[in-house]
Amino acid sequence: MVDVIGGPSLPQERKLVTSIPGPKSQEIIARKNAAVAAGVGAALPISVVAGGDGVLVDVDGNSLIDLGSGIAVTGVGNSAPRVVEAVQKQVAQFTHTCFTVTPYEGYIAVAEKLNELTPGDFEKRSALFNSGAEAVENAIKIARHYTKKNGVVVFDHAYHGRTNLTMGMTAKNIPYKDGFGPFAPEVYRVPTSYPFRDGLTGAEAAEVALTQIEKQVGASNLAAIIIEPIQGEGGFIAPAEGFLPALQEWATANGVVFILDEVQSGFARTGQMFAAEHEGVTPDLVTTAKGIAGGLPLSAVTGRAEIMDSAHAGGLGGTYTGSPIACAAALATIETYQADNLLARAARIQEIIEEVFGALQQSDDRIGDIRGRGAMMAIELVESGSKKPNATLTSAVAKAAADQGVLVLTCGTYGNVIRFLPALTISEELLRDGLQVVVDAIAAN
Ligand SMILES: *Cc1c(COP(=O)(O)O)cnc(C)c1O
């Protein structure tokens, strides 16, 4: 099985030949448990041998519908043809120089693309890194250097990564923070806008957050406000209209750098290249990663030239940052989003998900909320007749779906959200089959 070729040539079908996980997967996962640190978990303990568009094939020969894309990474599909070609070519040319020792054009071309595509009609600069957390860390470094201030405001339900600073910025204790402290100082958390639970308008929620910032932190101590335009791990929470513009307006008026963390929501995922475009905001800095390079590790900070250029030479970088292989993959990935019209595909995926779960919500009041944008959609599950989070149902549905060959991810501070993050290249037929499995799993639980 190990020489299976992935990409779009893989049959786009749900096909189970064993139970999940099958015997060969179980053997390999037993080796994982003996060799890999226990803290490195597995949402679905199978061993994958190939992936392409809507499917993952495991070592037992099962073909599963993939509604996660890693975690919102392979938006162009796994082993997308342009990405495969660009990576193979780059690997044969050179694999590494360290950009800050001897530069190469691929990195510069990615920076040019980011400067062009990210929101904001002003002169921009970019810097490339390896992971989303590393991009967030660097955005904070840059904002502090530029403003000569220290404070950072983050929000309830935020997720920004697993390094020390970004753990401290992340809201949820288990599993991200528990026992891993102490965390970095000068990080302040304020309420977000969570329309399903707070019932506030965007303006009202912003007033709560901004009052707390003014009373507890003070603009004169504050370097940056950072927020995900749609919160990811925290539960796919889309803020009420007007919340983000009010934050931005306050930040601009008070000499505070406004940063959007688009690590999960960026790169065509929501039906626009960046989620900010739906929300009527223009960040001073934006962090990107996940969907940027078709599965290769790459991340970036992009933003206003005067802020980005404030850090001295040598202050930003890293051995592997902006790897030539990841940059080649990113250029091919961005071309694929544009040439294959994948933004429109994301919008269509939203329509289908809203249709399927909207119909179910009529008859099952445990579907508390259906929300998100594009191919970043979620359902929040509650107990019948209330808004009490239903984490038991959520994990039962994910397990039942996996048993039927559908990979879905859960999320949310209360563990009661099922999120849908298919590749934008998934076929409508396969998507509908996968969603029907989830609908049936909800009905059966
Ligand atoms: C995943 C994620 C991160 C962290 O990215 P890593 O590549 O896992 O370090 C940061 N911010 C958001 C919004 C994310 O979804």
CSV table of C-alpha atoms and ligand atoms in Angstrom, one decimal:
chain,number,residue,atom,x,y,z
A,1,MET,CA,0.0,0.0,0.0
A,2,VAL,CA,2.8,2.4,0.7
A,3,ASP,CA,3.4,3.2,-3.0
A,4,VAL,CA,-0.2,4.4,-3.5
A,5,ILE,CA,-0.2,7.7,-5.4
A,6,GLY,CA,-2.4,10.5,-3.9
A,7,GLY,CA,-3.9,13.6,-5.5
A,8,PRO,CA,-7.0,13.9,-7.7
A,9,SER,CA,-6.5,10.5,-9.3
A,10,LEU,CA,-7.6,8.8,-6.1
A,11,PRO,CA,-11.1,7.4,-6.4
A,12,GLN,CA,-13.4,9.9,-4.7
A,13,GLU,CA,-15.4,7.5,-2.7
A,14,ARG,CA,-16.2,6.4,0.8
A,15,LYS,CA,-15.3,2.7,1.0
A,16,LEU,CA,-14.7,0.6,4.1
A,17,VAL,CA,-13.0,-2.8,3.8
A,18,THR,CA,-12.3,-3.2,7.5
A,19,SER,CA,-13.7,-1.6,10.7
A,20,ILE,CA,-12.0,1.7,11.7
A,21,PRO,CA,-9.2,1.5,12.7
A,22,GLY,CA,-8.4,-1.7,10.7
A,23,PRO,CA,-5.8,-4.3,11.8
A,24,LYS,CA,-2.8,-2.8,9.9
A,25,SER,CA,-3.6,0.7,11.3
A,26,GLN,CA,-3.9,-0.8,14.8
A,27,GLU,CA,-0.5,-2.4,14.5
A,28,ILE,CA,1.1,0.9,13.4
A,29,ILE,CA,-0.7,2.9,16.2
A,30,ALA,CA,0.6,0.4,18.7
A,31,ARG,CA,4.1,1.3,17.5
A,32,LYS,CA,3.1,5.0,17.8
A,33,ASN,CA,2.1,4.4,21.4
A,34,ALA,CA,5.4,2.8,22.2
A,35,ALA,CA,7.6,5.3,20.3
A,36,VAL,CA,5.9,8.7,20.2
A,37,ALA,CA,5.4,10.9,23.3
A,38,ALA,CA,1.9,10.4,24.7
A,39,GLY,CA,1.2,14.2,24.6
A,40,VAL,CA,1.1,13.9,20.8
A,41,GLY,CA,-2.5,12.7,20.4
A,42,ALA,CA,-4.4,11.4,17.4
A,43,ALA,CA,-8.0,12.4,16.7
A,44,LEU,CA,-8.6,9.4,14.5
A,45,PRO,CA,-6.0,6.6,15.0
A,46,ILE,CA,-5.5,5.3,11.5
A,47,SER,CA,-2.3,5.3,9.4
A,48,VAL,CA,-2.7,7.2,6.2
A,49,VAL,CA,-1.0,6.2,3.0
A,50,ALA,CA,-2.5,8.6,0.5
A,51,GLY,CA,-4.8,11.6,0.2
A,52,GLY,CA,-6.5,13.6,-2.5
A,53,ASP,CA,-9.3,16.1,-2.7
A,54,GLY,CA,-12.1,14.7,-0.5
A,55,VAL,CA,-10.5,11.4,0.6
A,56,LEU,CA,-7.8,9.8,2.8
A,57,VAL,CA,-6.8,6.2,2.2
A,58,ASP,CA,-5.5,4.2,5.1
A,59,VAL,CA,-3.0,1.3,5.2
A,60,ASP,CA,-5.9,-1.2,5.4
A,61,GLY,CA,-7.3,0.1,2.1
A,62,ASN,CA,-10.2,2.1,3.6
A,63,SER,CA,-11.1,5.3,1.7
A,64,LEU,CA,-12.5,7.9,4.2
A,65,ILE,CA,-14.2,11.2,3.5
A,66,ASP,CA,-11.9,13.9,4.8
A,67,LEU,CA,-13.9,16.8,6.3
A,68,GLY,CA,-10.9,18.3,8.1
A,69,SER,CA,-8.1,18.9,5.5
A,70,GLY,CA,-5.5,18.2,8.3
A,71,ILE,CA,-6.8,21.2,10.2
A,72,ALA,CA,-7.8,23.5,7.4
A,73,VAL,CA,-4.4,23.1,5.6
A,74,THR,CA,-5.0,21.2,2.4
A,75,GLY,CA,-7.5,23.7,0.9
A,76,VAL,CA,-6.3,22.9,-2.6
A,77,GLY,CA,-6.5,19.2,-1.8
A,78,ASN,CA,-3.8,16.8,-0.8
A,79,SER,CA,-1.0,16.3,-3.2
A,80,ALA,CA,-2.5,18.9,-5.5
A,81,PRO,CA,-0.9,18.6,-8.9
A,82,ARG,CA,0.7,22.0,-9.2
A,83,VAL,CA,2.1,21.7,-5.6
A,84,VAL,CA,3.6,18.2,-6.3
A,85,GLU,CA,5.2,19.5,-9.5
A,86,ALA,CA,6.6,22.7,-7.9
A,87,VAL,CA,8.0,20.8,-4.9
A,88,GLN,CA,9.6,18.1,-6.9
A,89,LYS,CA,11.3,20.7,-9.1
A,90,GLN,CA,12.5,22.7,-6.1
A,91,VAL,CA,13.8,19.7,-4.3
A,92,ALA,CA,15.9,18.8,-7.3
A,93,GLN,CA,17.3,22.4,-7.5
A,94,PHE,CA,18.3,23.1,-3.9
A,95,THR,CA,16.7,22.2,-0.6
A,96,HIS,CA,18.0,24.9,1.7
A,97,THR,CA,20.4,27.9,2.0
A,98,CYS,CA,18.9,29.8,5.0
A,99,PHE,CA,17.3,32.9,3.5
A,100,THR,CA,19.2,35.2,5.9
A,101,VAL,CA,22.5,33.7,4.7
A,102,THR,CA,21.9,33.6,0.9
A,103,PRO,CA,18.4,34.7,-0.3
A,104,TYR,CA,16.5,33.1,-3.2
A,105,GLU,CA,13.7,34.4,-5.3
A,106,GLY,CA,10.9,32.0,-4.2
A,107,TYR,CA,10.7,33.6,-0.7
A,108,ILE,CA,10.6,37.1,-2.3
A,109,ALA,CA,7.8,36.0,-4.7
A,110,VAL,CA,5.7,34.7,-1.8
A,111,ALA,CA,6.2,38.0,0.1
A,112,GLU,CA,5.1,39.9,-3.0
A,113,LYS,CA,2.0,37.7,-3.3
A,114,LEU,CA,1.1,38.2,0.3
A,115,ASN,CA,1.6,42.0,0.1
A,116,GLU,CA,-0.7,42.0,-2.9
A,117,LEU,CA,-3.4,39.7,-1.7
A,118,THR,CA,-3.8,40.6,2.0
A,119,PRO,CA,-6.4,43.4,2.8
A,120,GLY,CA,-5.2,47.0,2.8
A,121,ASP,CA,-4.4,49.4,0.1
A,122,PHE,CA,-1.0,50.6,1.6
A,123,GLU,CA,2.6,49.7,1.2
A,124,LYS,CA,3.3,46.3,2.9
A,125,ARG,CA,6.2,44.0,3.8
A,126,SER,CA,6.1,40.3,4.8
A,127,ALA,CA,8.3,38.0,6.8
A,128,LEU,CA,8.1,34.2,6.5
A,129,PHE,CA,8.2,31.6,9.3
A,130,ASN,CA,7.4,27.9,9.8
A,131,SER,CA,4.3,27.6,11.9
A,132,GLY,CA,1.3,29.6,12.8
A,133,ALA,CA,2.5,30.0,16.4
A,134,GLU,CA,5.8,31.3,15.2
A,135,ALA,CA,4.0,33.9,13.0
A,136,VAL,CA,1.9,35.0,15.9
A,137,GLU,CA,5.0,35.3,18.2
A,138,ASN,CA,6.7,37.4,15.5
A,139,ALA,CA,3.7,39.7,15.0
A,140,ILE,CA,3.8,40.4,18.7
A,141,LYS,CA,7.5,41.0,18.6
A,142,ILE,CA,7.1,43.4,15.7
A,143,ALA,CA,4.2,45.3,17.3
A,144,ARG,CA,6.1,45.7,20.6
A,145,HIS,CA,9.2,46.9,18.8
A,146,TYR,CA,7.2,49.4,16.7
A,147,THR,CA,5.1,50.8,19.6
A,148,LYS,CA,7.7,50.5,22.3
A,149,LYS,CA,4.9,49.2,24.5
A,150,ASN,CA,4.4,45.7,26.0
A,151,GLY,CA,0.7,44.9,26.6
A,152,VAL,CA,-1.2,42.4,24.3
A,153,VAL,CA,-4.9,42.0,24.3
A,154,VAL,CA,-6.4,38.6,23.4
A,155,PHE,CA,-10.0,37.3,23.7
A,156,ASP,CA,-12.1,34.7,25.3
A,157,HIS,CA,-12.1,31.5,23.2
A,158,ALA,CA,-8.9,32.5,21.4
A,159,TYR,CA,-6.4,30.0,20.0
A,160,HIS,CA,-3.0,31.2,18.9
A,161,GLY,CA,-0.7,28.2,19.3
A,162,ARG,CA,1.3,26.0,21.6
A,163,THR,CA,4.6,27.9,22.1
A,164,ASN,CA,5.0,29.6,25.5
A,165,LEU,CA,3.8,33.0,24.4
A,166,THR,CA,1.0,31.7,22.2
A,167,MET,CA,-0.1,29.2,24.9
A,168,GLY,CA,-0.5,32.2,27.2
A,169,MET,CA,-2.6,33.9,24.5
A,170,THR,CA,-4.8,30.8,24.0
A,171,ALA,CA,-7.9,30.6,26.2
A,172,LYS,CA,-8.6,27.0,26.7
A,173,ASN,CA,-6.8,25.2,29.6
A,174,ILE,CA,-7.3,21.5,28.7
A,175,PRO,CA,-5.5,20.3,26.6
A,176,TYR,CA,-3.5,23.4,25.5
A,177,LYS,CA,-2.1,24.9,28.7
A,178,ASP,CA,-2.7,22.6,31.7
A,179,GLY,CA,0.5,22.2,33.7
A,180,PHE,CA,2.7,23.9,31.0
A,181,GLY,CA,3.1,27.3,32.7
A,182,PRO,CA,4.2,29.8,33.8
A,183,PHE,CA,3.1,31.9,30.9
A,184,ALA,CA,4.5,35.1,29.5
A,185,PRO,CA,3.4,38.3,31.2
A,186,GLU,CA,1.6,41.3,29.7
A,187,VAL,CA,-1.2,39.3,28.0
A,188,TYR,CA,-4.7,40.5,28.9
A,189,ARG,CA,-7.9,38.6,28.0
A,190,VAL,CA,-11.2,40.3,27.4
A,191,PRO,CA,-14.7,39.1,26.3
A,192,THR,CA,-15.3,38.4,22.6
A,193,SER,CA,-18.5,38.6,20.6
A,194,TYR,CA,-20.3,35.3,20.6
A,195,PRO,CA,-23.8,36.0,19.2
A,196,PHE,CA,-25.3,32.6,20.0
A,197,ARG,CA,-24.4,33.0,23.7
A,198,ASP,CA,-24.1,36.6,24.6
A,199,GLY,CA,-27.0,38.0,22.6
A,200,LEU,CA,-25.2,41.3,22.1
A,201,THR,CA,-24.9,43.3,19.0
A,202,GLY,CA,-21.3,43.9,17.6
A,203,ALA,CA,-21.3,47.4,19.0
A,204,GLU,CA,-22.5,46.3,22.5
A,205,ALA,CA,-19.9,43.5,22.6
A,206,ALA,CA,-17.2,45.9,21.5
A,207,GLU,CA,-18.1,48.3,24.2
A,208,VAL,CA,-17.7,45.6,26.9
A,209,ALA,CA,-14.3,44.6,25.5
A,210,LEU,CA,-13.0,48.2,25.0
A,211,THR,CA,-14.2,49.3,28.5
A,212,GLN,CA,-12.4,46.4,30.0
A,213,ILE,CA,-9.2,47.3,28.0
A,214,GLU,CA,-9.4,50.9,29.0
A,215,LYS,CA,-10.0,50.2,32.7
A,216,GLN,CA,-7.7,47.2,33.2
A,217,VAL,CA,-4.8,47.7,30.7
A,218,GLY,CA,-4.8,51.3,29.3
A,219,ALA,CA,-4.0,52.2,25.8
A,220,SER,CA,-0.6,53.7,26.8
A,221,ASN,CA,0.6,50.3,27.9
A,222,LEU,CA,-0.9,48.4,25.0
A,223,ALA,CA,1.2,47.3,21.9
A,224,ALA,CA,-1.4,45.2,20.1
A,225,ILE,CA,-4.9,43.7,20.0
A,226,ILE,CA,-4.9,40.3,18.2
A,227,ILE,CA,-8.0,38.4,17.2
A,228,GLU,CA,-9.1,35.7,14.9
A,229,PRO,CA,-11.7,37.1,12.5
A,230,ILE,CA,-13.6,33.8,12.9
A,231,GLN,CA,-12.3,32.0,16.0
A,232,GLY,CA,-11.1,28.5,15.1
A,233,GLU,CA,-10.3,26.0,17.9
A,234,GLY,CA,-12.5,28.1,20.2
A,235,GLY,CA,-15.6,27.1,18.3
A,236,PHE,CA,-15.8,28.7,14.9
A,237,ILE,CA,-17.3,31.8,16.5
A,238,ALA,CA,-18.1,34.5,14.0
A,239,PRO,CA,-18.4,37.9,15.8
A,240,ALA,CA,-21.6,40.0,15.4
A,241,GLU,CA,-21.4,42.6,12.7
A,242,GLY,CA,-19.6,45.7,13.7
A,243,PHE,CA,-17.5,44.1,16.5
A,244,LEU,CA,-14.2,43.9,14.6
A,245,PRO,CA,-14.6,47.4,13.0
A,246,ALA,CA,-15.1,48.9,16.4
A,247,LEU,CA,-12.0,47.2,17.8
A,248,GLN,CA,-10.0,48.4,14.8
A,249,GLU,CA,-11.2,52.0,15.1
A,250,TRP,CA,-10.3,52.1,18.8
A,251,ALA,CA,-6.9,50.6,18.1
A,252,THR,CA,-6.1,53.1,15.4
A,253,ALA,CA,-7.2,56.0,17.5
A,254,ASN,CA,-5.0,54.8,20.4
A,255,GLY,CA,-1.7,53.9,18.7
A,256,VAL,CA,-2.3,50.2,19.2
A,257,VAL,CA,-1.4,47.7,16.4
A,258,PHE,CA,-4.5,45.8,15.2
A,259,ILE,CA,-3.5,42.2,14.3
A,260,LEU,CA,-5.8,39.6,12.7
A,261,ASP,CA,-4.8,36.0,13.2
A,262,GLU,CA,-5.9,34.5,9.9
A,263,VAL,CA,-3.9,31.3,10.4
A,264,GLN,CA,-7.0,29.2,10.1
A,265,SER,CA,-9.5,31.5,8.3
A,266,GLY,CA,-7.1,32.7,5.6
A,267,PHE,CA,-6.4,31.5,2.0
A,268,ALA,CA,-9.8,31.1,0.4
A,269,ARG,CA,-11.2,29.1,3.3
A,270,THR,CA,-14.1,31.4,4.0
A,271,GLY,CA,-14.9,32.2,0.3
A,272,GLN,CA,-12.7,35.3,0.3
A,273,MET,CA,-8.9,35.1,0.2
A,274,PHE,CA,-9.0,36.4,3.8
A,275,ALA,CA,-11.9,36.5,6.3
A,276,ALA,CA,-11.2,40.2,7.0
A,277,GLU,CA,-12.8,41.0,3.7
A,278,HIS,CA,-16.2,39.9,4.9
A,279,GLU,CA,-15.9,41.8,8.1
A,280,GLY,CA,-15.1,45.3,6.8
A,281,VAL,CA,-11.7,45.5,8.6
A,282,THR,CA,-8.2,46.1,7.5
A,283,PRO,CA,-5.6,44.8,9.9
A,284,ASP,CA,-2.3,46.6,10.5
A,285,LEU,CA,-0.7,43.1,10.5
A,286,VAL,CA,-2.0,39.7,9.5
A,287,THR,CA,-0.7,36.3,10.4
A,288,THR,CA,-1.2,33.4,7.9
A,289,ALA,CA,-0.2,29.8,7.8
A,290,LYS,CA,-2.4,26.6,7.4
A,291,GLY,CA,-3.9,27.0,3.9
A,292,ILE,CA,-0.9,28.8,2.5
A,293,ALA,CA,1.3,26.0,1.0
A,294,GLY,CA,-0.8,22.9,0.2
A,295,GLY,CA,0.5,21.1,3.3
A,296,LEU,CA,4.1,22.3,3.5
A,297,PRO,CA,5.1,24.1,6.7
A,298,LEU,CA,5.1,27.8,6.0
A,299,SER,CA,3.7,30.9,7.8
A,300,ALA,CA,3.9,34.7,7.5
A,301,VAL,CA,3.4,38.0,9.0
A,302,THR,CA,2.3,40.7,6.5
A,303,GLY,CA,1.4,44.3,7.1
A,304,ARG,CA,2.1,48.0,7.0
A,305,ALA,CA,5.6,48.7,5.8
A,306,GLU,CA,6.4,51.2,8.6
A,307,ILE,CA,5.5,48.7,11.3
A,308,MET,CA,7.2,45.7,9.6
A,309,ASP,CA,10.3,47.6,8.9
A,310,SER,CA,10.7,48.9,12.4
A,311,ALA,CA,12.6,45.8,13.5
A,312,HIS,CA,16.4,45.9,12.9
A,313,ALA,CA,18.2,43.5,10.5
A,314,GLY,CA,18.8,40.2,12.2
A,315,GLY,CA,15.9,40.7,14.6
A,316,LEU,CA,13.6,38.5,12.6
A,317,GLY,CA,14.3,35.1,11.0
A,318,GLY,CA,15.2,31.6,11.8
A,319,THR,CA,17.2,28.7,10.3
A,320,TYR,CA,14.3,27.2,8.2
A,321,THR,CA,12.0,30.2,7.9
A,322,GLY,CA,10.6,30.5,4.4
A,323,SER,CA,12.1,27.2,3.2
A,324,PRO,CA,12.5,27.2,-0.6
A,325,ILE,CA,10.5,24.0,-0.8
A,326,ALA,CA,7.6,25.5,1.2
A,327,CYS,CA,7.8,28.7,-0.9
A,328,ALA,CA,7.6,26.8,-4.2
A,329,ALA,CA,4.5,25.0,-2.7
A,330,ALA,CA,2.9,28.3,-1.6
A,331,LEU,CA,3.3,29.9,-5.1
A,332,ALA,CA,1.7,26.8,-6.7
A,333,THR,CA,-1.1,26.8,-4.0
A,334,ILE,CA,-2.0,30.4,-4.5
A,335,GLU,CA,-2.1,29.9,-8.2
A,336,THR,CA,-4.4,27.0,-7.7
A,337,TYR,CA,-6.8,28.9,-5.5
A,338,GLN,CA,-7.0,31.6,-8.2
A,339,ALA,CA,-6.9,29.6,-11.4
A,340,ASP,CA,-9.3,26.9,-10.3
A,341,ASN,CA,-11.8,29.4,-8.8
A,342,LEU,CA,-11.7,27.8,-5.4
A,343,LEU,CA,-13.2,30.9,-3.6
A,344,ALA,CA,-16.5,30.2,-5.4
A,345,ARG,CA,-16.2,26.5,-4.3
A,346,ALA,CA,-15.9,27.6,-0.7
A,347,ALA,CA,-19.1,29.7,-1.0
A,348,ARG,CA,-20.9,26.7,-2.5
A,349,ILE,CA,-19.7,24.4,0.3
A,350,GLN,CA,-21.3,26.9,2.8
A,351,GLU,CA,-24.6,26.7,0.9
A,352,ILE,CA,-24.7,22.9,1.1
A,353,ILE,CA,-23.8,22.7,4.8
A,354,GLU,CA,-26.4,25.4,5.7
A,355,GLU,CA,-29.0,23.5,3.6
A,356,VAL,CA,-28.3,20.1,5.2
A,357,PHE,CA,-28.1,21.2,8.8
A,358,GLY,CA,-30.8,23.9,8.4
A,359,ALA,CA,-33.2,21.1,7.5
A,360,LEU,CA,-32.1,19.0,10.4
A,361,GLN,CA,-32.5,21.9,12.8
A,362,GLN,CA,-36.2,22.1,12.0
A,363,SER,CA,-36.7,18.7,13.6
A,364,ASP,CA,-33.8,18.5,16.1
A,365,ASP,CA,-33.4,21.3,18.6
A,366,ARG,CA,-30.0,20.0,19.7
A,367,ILE,CA,-28.6,21.8,16.7
A,368,GLY,CA,-28.2,25.0,18.6
A,369,ASP,CA,-26.3,27.1,16.0
A,370,ILE,CA,-25.1,26.7,12.4
A,371,ARG,CA,-22.4,29.2,11.7
A,372,GLY,CA,-19.2,30.1,9.9
A,373,ARG,CA,-18.3,31.2,6.4
A,374,GLY,CA,-17.4,29.3,3.2
A,375,ALA,CA,-15.7,26.0,3.9
A,376,MET,CA,-15.2,27.0,7.6
A,377,MET,CA,-18.5,26.0,9.0
A,378,ALA,CA,-19.7,24.5,12.3
A,379,ILE,CA,-22.7,23.3,14.2
A,380,GLU,CA,-22.9,23.9,17.9
A,381,LEU,CA,-24.7,21.0,19.7
A,382,VAL,CA,-26.7,21.7,22.9
A,383,GLU,CA,-29.1,19.8,25.1
A,384,SER,CA,-32.6,19.7,24.0
A,385,GLY,CA,-34.6,22.7,25.0
A,386,SER,CA,-31.6,24.7,26.3
A,387,LYS,CA,-28.3,26.2,25.3
A,388,LYS,CA,-26.4,23.9,27.6
A,389,PRO,CA,-23.3,22.6,25.7
A,390,ASN,CA,-23.7,19.0,24.6
A,391,ALA,CA,-20.1,17.6,24.5
A,392,THR,CA,-21.3,14.0,25.0
A,393,LEU,CA,-23.4,14.1,21.8
A,394,THR,CA,-20.5,15.9,20.0
A,395,SER,CA,-17.9,13.2,20.7
A,396,ALA,CA,-20.4,10.4,20.1
A,397,VAL,CA,-21.2,11.9,16.6
A,398,ALA,CA,-17.5,12.3,15.7
A,399,LYS,CA,-16.9,8.6,16.7
A,400,ALA,CA,-20.0,7.3,14.9
A,401,ALA,CA,-19.0,9.2,11.7
A,402,ALA,CA,-15.5,7.8,11.8
A,403,ASP,CA,-16.9,4.3,12.2
A,404,GLN,CA,-18.8,5.0,8.9
A,405,GLY,CA,-15.7,6.4,7.2
A,406,VAL,CA,-16.1,10.1,7.7
A,407,LEU,CA,-13.5,12.2,9.4
A,408,VAL,CA,-14.9,15.2,11.3
A,409,LEU,CA,-13.1,17.4,13.8
A,410,THR,CA,-14.6,18.8,17.0
A,411,CYS,CA,-13.7,22.1,18.7
A,412,GLY,CA,-15.0,24.7,21.0
A,413,THR,CA,-14.3,25.8,24.6
A,414,TYR,CA,-17.1,23.5,25.7
A,415,GLY,CA,-16.2,20.7,23.3
A,416,ASN,CA,-19.6,20.9,21.7
A,417,VAL,CA,-18.9,22.1,18.2
A,418,ILE,CA,-18.4,20.0,15.1
A,419,ARG,CA,-16.5,21.8,12.4
A,420,PHE,CA,-16.4,21.2,8.7
A,421,LEU,CA,-13.2,22.1,6.9
A,422,PRO,CA,-13.2,20.0,3.7
A,423,ALA,CA,-10.8,20.7,0.8
A,424,LEU,CA,-12.3,23.3,-1.5
A,425,THR,CA,-11.8,20.7,-4.2
A,426,ILE,CA,-14.2,18.1,-2.7
A,427,SER,CA,-16.9,17.0,-5.0
A,428,GLU,CA,-20.5,18.0,-4.1
A,429,GLU,CA,-21.5,14.3,-4.2
A,430,LEU,CA,-18.8,13.3,-1.7
A,431,LEU,CA,-19.5,16.2,0.5
A,432,ARG,CA,-23.2,15.4,0.7
A,433,ASP,CA,-22.4,11.7,1.4
A,434,GLY,CA,-20.2,12.8,4.3
A,435,LEU,CA,-22.7,15.2,5.7
A,436,GLN,CA,-25.5,12.6,5.5
A,437,VAL,CA,-23.4,10.3,7.7
A,438,VAL,CA,-23.1,13.1,10.3
A,439,VAL,CA,-26.8,13.8,10.1
A,440,ASP,CA,-27.5,10.0,10.6
A,441,ALA,CA,-25.0,9.9,13.5
A,442,ILE,CA,-26.8,12.8,15.2
A,443,ALA,CA,-30.2,11.1,14.8
A,444,ALA,CA,-28.9,7.8,16.2
A,445,ASN,CA,-27.4,9.4,19.3
B,1,LIG,C1,-3.6,26.6,14.2
B,1,LIG,C2,-3.6,28.0,14.6
B,1,LIG,C3,-2.5,28.6,15.1
B,1,LIG,C4,-1.2,27.8,15.4
B,1,LIG,O1,-0.6,27.4,14.2
B,1,LIG,P1,0.5,26.2,14.3
B,1,LIG,O2,1.0,26.1,12.8
B,1,LIG,O3,-0.2,25.0,14.8
B,1,LIG,O4,1.5,26.7,15.2
B,1,LIG,C5,-2.5,29.9,15.4
B,1,LIG,N1,-3.6,30.7,15.3
B,1,LIG,C6,-4.8,30.1,14.8
B,1,LIG,C7,-6.0,31.0,14.6
B,1,LIG,C8,-4.8,28.7,14.4
B,1,LIG,O5,-5.9,28.2,14.0
